[in-house]
Amino acid sequence: MKAKKILAAVTALSLTTVVFASCGDSADSSSSAAATTTTATTTTTTAATTTAAAESAADSTATADSSADATTGGDSDYTPVKTFEGYDAFLMFGDSQWLWGNWQGQGEADATQAFGVDADVTGDGEYTVSITNASISYDDPDEGLNPQVALDGDYAVAAEGCVVMCVDIIGLLNGDKLKGTGDPKSDKEAPGKYNADDLKVEVKSIKADGQEVAFDNAKIKYGNIEDNNNCYRIEIYNDYGDTAKDSPIDKDALTFEDSLEVTFSIEGLSE
């Protein structure tokens, strides 16, 4: 800002000097001298007005830049949602280098590994869950920066390959395997009220950076797959699951820089 003020002052001074220099050593009448003085004053005033306007605009820009810089994580496009009217559905994902890792839902009580864009499943319909460059590199004021991600400046380096890609819906199933206590929407061991066999769930699309990813729906696993929780799981790929033997996607060809999203439909939640 000081540099801008100095430049404006120099510009105004230069304009004034040019006006006076054009008078030379001539012995004109007093009216000519007055005209010259008026011209100089007008030029100086114009320069000052222009300078003030420029400084005002620069101040506005600086204020806007300051606000942008103050945004947590340096990206105003992502704000994690941690409360849900229905059930928290999230995209569990890990790339081949274990850098893009999202292992918990935002609604979980101790969500220290939640870096996704979750969906609030409030009834039958279609929902989209995702993980984005903004979410994976977000510096959460409560949990801090993702310790796993590799950053290039403020942005995560591109994800390559896949070791895990699942959708978990927390709090949904009625506890065929676990009968814990607590709120099923935040505690995976507490039973919900639905039977997995009574729900119809289907993956509708998978997109990497907005481009469709080919998949074989017949090979995707659905239901209460794990023994240590009551989540409804859509297993698209898991190095440690049945899909490792016959993968629904080409996991090695998967790569993206900005986003990975899965859209699914669910029926059977209506009372």
Tab-separated table of C-alpha atoms in Angstrom:
chain	number	residue	atom	x	y	z
A	1	MET	CA	0.000	0.000	0.000
A	2	LYS	CA	2.918	2.402	0.776
A	3	ALA	CA	4.348	1.707	-2.669
A	4	LYS	CA	1.012	2.581	-4.273
A	5	LYS	CA	0.849	5.883	-2.339
A	6	ILE	CA	4.431	6.815	-3.303
A	7	LEU	CA	3.723	6.007	-6.970
A	8	ALA	CA	0.569	8.140	-6.890
A	9	ALA	CA	2.432	11.046	-5.289
A	10	VAL	CA	5.233	10.848	-7.859
A	11	THR	CA	2.665	10.776	-10.671
A	12	ALA	CA	0.875	13.855	-9.326
A	13	LEU	CA	4.175	15.706	-8.853
A	14	SER	CA	5.269	14.836	-12.396
A	15	LEU	CA	2.032	16.193	-13.853
A	16	THR	CA	2.434	19.453	-11.911
A	17	THR	CA	6.057	19.820	-13.007
A	18	VAL	CA	5.103	19.343	-16.654
A	19	VAL	CA	2.511	22.171	-16.387
A	20	PHE	CA	4.979	24.619	-14.854
A	21	ALA	CA	7.786	23.641	-17.225
A	22	SER	CA	5.588	24.457	-20.231
A	23	CYS	CA	5.521	28.143	-19.063
A	24	GLY	CA	9.285	28.518	-19.681
A	25	ASP	CA	10.815	32.004	-19.040
A	26	SER	CA	8.216	34.011	-20.990
A	27	ALA	CA	7.021	37.300	-19.477
A	28	ASP	CA	3.313	36.761	-20.097
A	29	SER	CA	0.567	38.904	-18.558
A	30	SER	CA	-0.829	38.189	-15.083
A	31	SER	CA	-3.932	36.629	-16.699
A	32	SER	CA	-1.707	34.055	-18.476
A	33	ALA	CA	0.053	33.275	-15.217
A	34	ALA	CA	-3.309	32.839	-13.497
A	35	ALA	CA	-4.457	30.489	-16.237
A	36	THR	CA	-1.296	28.442	-15.835
A	37	THR	CA	-1.770	28.262	-12.067
A	38	THR	CA	-5.398	27.186	-12.518
A	39	THR	CA	-4.340	24.453	-14.925
A	40	ALA	CA	-1.728	23.180	-12.480
A	41	THR	CA	-4.223	23.161	-9.629
A	42	THR	CA	-6.803	21.315	-11.717
A	43	THR	CA	-4.255	18.717	-12.807
A	44	THR	CA	-3.034	18.189	-9.249
A	45	THR	CA	-6.618	17.853	-7.948
A	46	THR	CA	-7.449	15.331	-10.665
A	47	ALA	CA	-4.364	13.293	-9.831
A	48	ALA	CA	-5.236	13.367	-6.138
A	49	THR	CA	-8.805	12.268	-6.835
A	50	THR	CA	-7.589	9.420	-9.055
A	51	THR	CA	-5.096	8.376	-6.398
A	52	ALA	CA	-7.786	8.327	-3.689
A	53	ALA	CA	-10.072	6.216	-5.845
A	54	ALA	CA	-7.263	3.788	-6.647
A	55	GLU	CA	-6.321	3.491	-2.969
A	56	SER	CA	-9.965	2.854	-2.035
A	57	ALA	CA	-10.231	0.080	-4.619
A	58	ALA	CA	-6.921	-1.399	-3.469
A	59	ASP	CA	-8.099	-1.348	0.146
A	60	SER	CA	-11.282	-3.206	-0.842
A	61	THR	CA	-9.246	-5.802	-2.700
A	62	ALA	CA	-6.889	-6.215	0.239
A	63	THR	CA	-9.849	-6.707	2.586
A	64	ALA	CA	-11.314	-9.369	0.304
A	65	ASP	CA	-7.950	-11.106	0.002
A	66	SER	CA	-7.537	-11.022	3.767
A	67	SER	CA	-10.958	-12.631	4.242
A	68	ALA	CA	-10.105	-15.354	1.750
A	69	ASP	CA	-6.783	-16.035	3.452
A	70	ALA	CA	-8.553	-16.302	6.807
A	71	THR	CA	-10.766	-19.144	5.587
A	72	THR	CA	-9.760	-22.339	7.352
A	73	GLY	CA	-7.898	-24.612	4.990
A	74	GLY	CA	-7.582	-21.827	2.393
A	75	ASP	CA	-10.680	-23.047	0.540
A	76	SER	CA	-14.116	-21.517	1.034
A	77	ASP	CA	-15.808	-24.233	-1.061
A	78	TYR	CA	-15.809	-26.824	1.729
A	79	THR	CA	-17.422	-26.750	5.150
A	80	PRO	CA	-17.855	-30.099	6.916
A	81	VAL	CA	-21.393	-30.947	8.043
A	82	LYS	CA	-21.285	-32.856	11.333
A	83	THR	CA	-24.944	-33.081	12.347
A	84	PHE	CA	-27.563	-35.167	10.538
A	85	GLU	CA	-31.331	-35.332	10.633
A	86	GLY	CA	-31.250	-38.884	9.291
A	87	TYR	CA	-28.332	-41.273	8.865
A	88	ASP	CA	-24.748	-40.316	8.082
A	89	ALA	CA	-23.547	-41.909	4.826
A	90	PHE	CA	-19.898	-41.430	3.891
A	91	LEU	CA	-17.440	-42.545	1.228
A	92	MET	CA	-14.723	-44.657	2.802
A	93	PHE	CA	-11.686	-44.414	0.547
A	94	GLY	CA	-7.952	-44.982	0.456
A	95	ASP	CA	-5.764	-44.595	-2.614
A	96	SER	CA	-2.857	-46.897	-3.445
A	97	GLN	CA	-0.434	-44.696	-1.481
A	98	TRP	CA	-2.774	-44.355	1.531
A	99	LEU	CA	-2.678	-40.551	1.149
A	100	TRP	CA	-6.310	-39.852	0.286
A	101	GLY	CA	-7.796	-41.507	3.353
A	102	ASN	CA	-11.340	-41.053	4.643
A	103	TRP	CA	-12.207	-43.632	7.298
A	104	GLN	CA	-15.034	-42.179	9.378
A	105	GLY	CA	-18.322	-40.377	8.979
A	106	GLN	CA	-18.511	-36.735	9.989
A	107	GLY	CA	-21.304	-37.557	12.444
A	108	GLU	CA	-19.321	-40.064	14.496
A	109	ALA	CA	-18.595	-39.089	18.076
A	110	ASP	CA	-14.806	-39.284	17.675
A	111	ALA	CA	-14.415	-38.451	13.992
A	112	THR	CA	-10.679	-37.807	13.812
A	113	GLN	CA	-10.356	-39.464	10.375
A	114	ALA	CA	-13.382	-37.885	8.672
A	115	PHE	CA	-12.484	-35.874	5.579
A	116	GLY	CA	-15.388	-36.500	3.227
A	117	VAL	CA	-18.523	-34.817	1.964
A	118	ASP	CA	-21.215	-36.967	3.603
A	119	ALA	CA	-24.898	-37.403	2.772
A	120	ASP	CA	-27.824	-37.104	5.165
A	121	VAL	CA	-30.016	-40.133	4.434
A	122	THR	CA	-33.484	-39.086	5.583
A	123	GLY	CA	-35.609	-41.527	3.578
A	124	ASP	CA	-35.907	-43.388	0.304
A	125	GLY	CA	-34.155	-41.709	-2.618
A	126	GLU	CA	-30.793	-41.080	-4.279
A	127	TYR	CA	-27.777	-39.737	-2.410
A	128	THR	CA	-24.224	-38.764	-3.314
A	129	VAL	CA	-21.169	-39.097	-1.085
A	130	SER	CA	-17.743	-37.868	-2.065
A	131	ILE	CA	-14.220	-37.014	-1.141
A	132	THR	CA	-12.696	-33.872	-2.645
A	133	ASN	CA	-9.368	-32.101	-2.768
A	134	ALA	CA	-10.856	-29.388	-0.560
A	135	SER	CA	-12.175	-31.887	2.002
A	136	ILE	CA	-9.072	-34.076	2.175
A	137	SER	CA	-6.774	-31.069	2.662
A	138	TYR	CA	-9.109	-29.174	5.004
A	139	ASP	CA	-7.542	-27.830	8.181
A	140	ASP	CA	-10.345	-28.580	10.629
A	141	PRO	CA	-10.438	-26.162	13.595
A	142	ASP	CA	-11.411	-29.049	15.882
A	143	GLU	CA	-9.398	-31.960	14.497
A	144	GLY	CA	-6.586	-30.151	12.674
A	145	LEU	CA	-5.017	-30.962	9.311
A	146	ASN	CA	-5.276	-34.469	7.909
A	147	PRO	CA	-1.976	-36.075	9.028
A	148	GLN	CA	-2.061	-38.554	6.169
A	149	VAL	CA	-2.474	-36.356	3.099
A	150	ALA	CA	0.453	-35.153	0.973
A	151	LEU	CA	0.087	-31.512	0.004
A	152	ASP	CA	1.378	-29.474	-2.916
A	153	GLY	CA	0.871	-26.024	-1.474
A	154	ASP	CA	-2.718	-25.935	-0.220
A	155	TYR	CA	-3.840	-28.823	-2.424
A	156	ALA	CA	-3.526	-32.571	-2.101
A	157	VAL	CA	-1.482	-34.395	-4.712
A	158	ALA	CA	-3.563	-36.484	-7.114
A	159	ALA	CA	-4.954	-39.825	-5.938
A	160	GLU	CA	-3.810	-42.906	-7.820
A	161	GLY	CA	-5.268	-46.375	-7.571
A	162	CYS	CA	-7.470	-47.708	-4.815
A	163	VAL	CA	-7.150	-49.999	-1.798
A	164	VAL	CA	-10.604	-49.311	-0.343
A	165	MET	CA	-13.786	-47.798	-1.782
A	166	CYS	CA	-16.949	-48.364	0.242
A	167	VAL	CA	-20.040	-46.445	1.272
A	168	ASP	CA	-21.056	-46.868	4.914
A	169	ILE	CA	-24.453	-45.752	6.254
A	170	ILE	CA	-24.169	-45.357	10.023
A	171	GLY	CA	-26.923	-46.255	12.474
A	172	LEU	CA	-29.086	-48.144	10.033
A	173	LEU	CA	-29.069	-51.867	10.822
A	174	ASN	CA	-30.803	-53.596	13.696
A	175	GLY	CA	-27.911	-55.387	15.325
A	176	ASP	CA	-27.838	-58.908	13.960
A	177	LYS	CA	-24.183	-59.054	14.986
A	178	LEU	CA	-23.769	-56.407	17.707
A	179	LYS	CA	-26.078	-55.275	20.503
A	180	GLY	CA	-24.195	-52.301	21.905
A	181	THR	CA	-25.811	-49.350	23.651
A	182	GLY	CA	-25.874	-45.693	22.722
A	183	ASP	CA	-27.047	-43.662	19.776
A	184	PRO	CA	-26.757	-45.779	16.603
A	185	LYS	CA	-26.308	-42.628	14.505
A	186	SER	CA	-22.988	-41.896	16.181
A	187	ASP	CA	-22.027	-45.289	17.624
A	188	LYS	CA	-21.458	-48.058	15.072
A	189	GLU	CA	-21.867	-50.781	17.692
A	190	ALA	CA	-25.367	-49.666	18.701
A	191	PRO	CA	-28.205	-51.303	16.725
A	192	GLY	CA	-30.539	-49.377	14.439
A	193	LYS	CA	-33.973	-50.530	13.319
A	194	TYR	CA	-33.645	-51.884	9.771
A	195	ASN	CA	-32.934	-55.355	8.474
A	196	ALA	CA	-30.388	-55.360	5.652
A	197	ASP	CA	-32.416	-57.850	3.630
A	198	ASP	CA	-35.420	-55.502	3.642
A	199	LEU	CA	-33.477	-52.670	1.991
A	200	LYS	CA	-32.904	-52.271	-1.720
A	201	VAL	CA	-29.656	-50.391	-2.404
A	202	GLU	CA	-27.944	-49.853	-5.740
A	203	VAL	CA	-24.948	-47.875	-6.959
A	204	LYS	CA	-26.060	-45.511	-9.719
A	205	SER	CA	-22.793	-43.891	-10.714
A	206	ILE	CA	-19.141	-43.452	-9.787
A	207	LYS	CA	-17.363	-40.325	-10.991
A	208	ALA	CA	-13.713	-39.277	-10.822
A	209	ASP	CA	-13.183	-35.578	-11.537
A	210	GLY	CA	-16.697	-35.555	-12.958
A	211	GLN	CA	-16.020	-38.365	-15.418
A	212	GLU	CA	-17.913	-41.652	-15.261
A	213	VAL	CA	-15.978	-44.636	-13.897
A	214	ALA	CA	-16.998	-48.015	-15.320
A	215	PHE	CA	-18.182	-50.608	-12.782
A	216	ASP	CA	-19.980	-53.935	-12.669
A	217	ASN	CA	-22.916	-53.596	-10.301
A	218	ALA	CA	-23.342	-57.359	-10.077
A	219	LYS	CA	-19.950	-57.645	-8.366
A	220	ILE	CA	-20.580	-54.978	-5.711
A	221	LYS	CA	-21.293	-56.327	-2.219
A	222	TYR	CA	-24.207	-54.952	-0.179
A	223	GLY	CA	-25.347	-55.399	3.419
A	224	ASN	CA	-23.960	-55.771	6.946
A	225	ILE	CA	-20.559	-56.974	5.798
A	226	GLU	CA	-18.365	-56.369	8.866
A	227	ASP	CA	-18.612	-58.087	12.239
A	228	ASN	CA	-17.613	-55.047	14.306
A	229	ASN	CA	-20.437	-52.632	13.431
A	230	ASN	CA	-24.082	-52.271	12.418
A	231	CYS	CA	-23.470	-50.125	9.349
A	232	TYR	CA	-25.025	-50.831	5.998
A	233	ARG	CA	-22.084	-51.152	3.608
A	234	ILE	CA	-21.733	-50.852	-0.146
A	235	GLU	CA	-18.402	-52.519	-0.898
A	236	ILE	CA	-17.215	-51.327	-4.311
A	237	TYR	CA	-13.656	-52.443	-3.693
A	238	ASN	CA	-11.705	-53.602	-0.659
A	239	ASP	CA	-8.217	-55.093	-0.624
A	240	TYR	CA	-9.312	-57.011	2.482
A	241	GLY	CA	-12.777	-58.013	1.324
A	242	ASP	CA	-14.461	-60.318	-1.167
A	243	THR	CA	-14.225	-57.722	-3.949
A	244	ALA	CA	-10.440	-58.116	-3.995
A	245	LYS	CA	-10.977	-61.482	-5.687
A	246	ASP	CA	-13.341	-60.163	-8.358
A	247	SER	CA	-13.261	-56.382	-8.493
A	248	PRO	CA	-16.253	-54.366	-9.778
A	249	ILE	CA	-13.855	-51.603	-10.972
A	250	ASP	CA	-10.422	-51.293	-12.546
A	251	LYS	CA	-8.818	-50.116	-9.324
A	252	ASP	CA	-5.355	-49.605	-10.812
A	253	ALA	CA	-6.646	-47.284	-13.550
A	254	LEU	CA	-8.466	-45.032	-11.098
A	255	THR	CA	-6.904	-41.570	-10.756
A	256	PHE	CA	-8.266	-38.125	-9.949
A	257	GLU	CA	-7.159	-34.715	-8.735
A	258	ASP	CA	-10.290	-32.955	-7.522
A	259	SER	CA	-13.048	-35.365	-6.558
A	260	LEU	CA	-14.371	-38.904	-6.329
A	261	GLU	CA	-18.103	-39.375	-5.840
A	262	VAL	CA	-20.543	-42.254	-5.580
A	263	THR	CA	-24.283	-41.886	-6.118
A	264	PHE	CA	-26.565	-44.625	-4.788
A	265	SER	CA	-30.266	-45.217	-4.333
A	266	ILE	CA	-31.947	-46.720	-1.290
A	267	GLU	CA	-35.486	-48.044	-0.767
A	268	GLY	CA	-37.138	-49.499	2.320
A	269	LEU	CA	-36.663	-46.664	4.819
A	270	SER	CA	-40.214	-45.347	4.582
A	271	GLU	CA	-42.307	-46.150	7.634
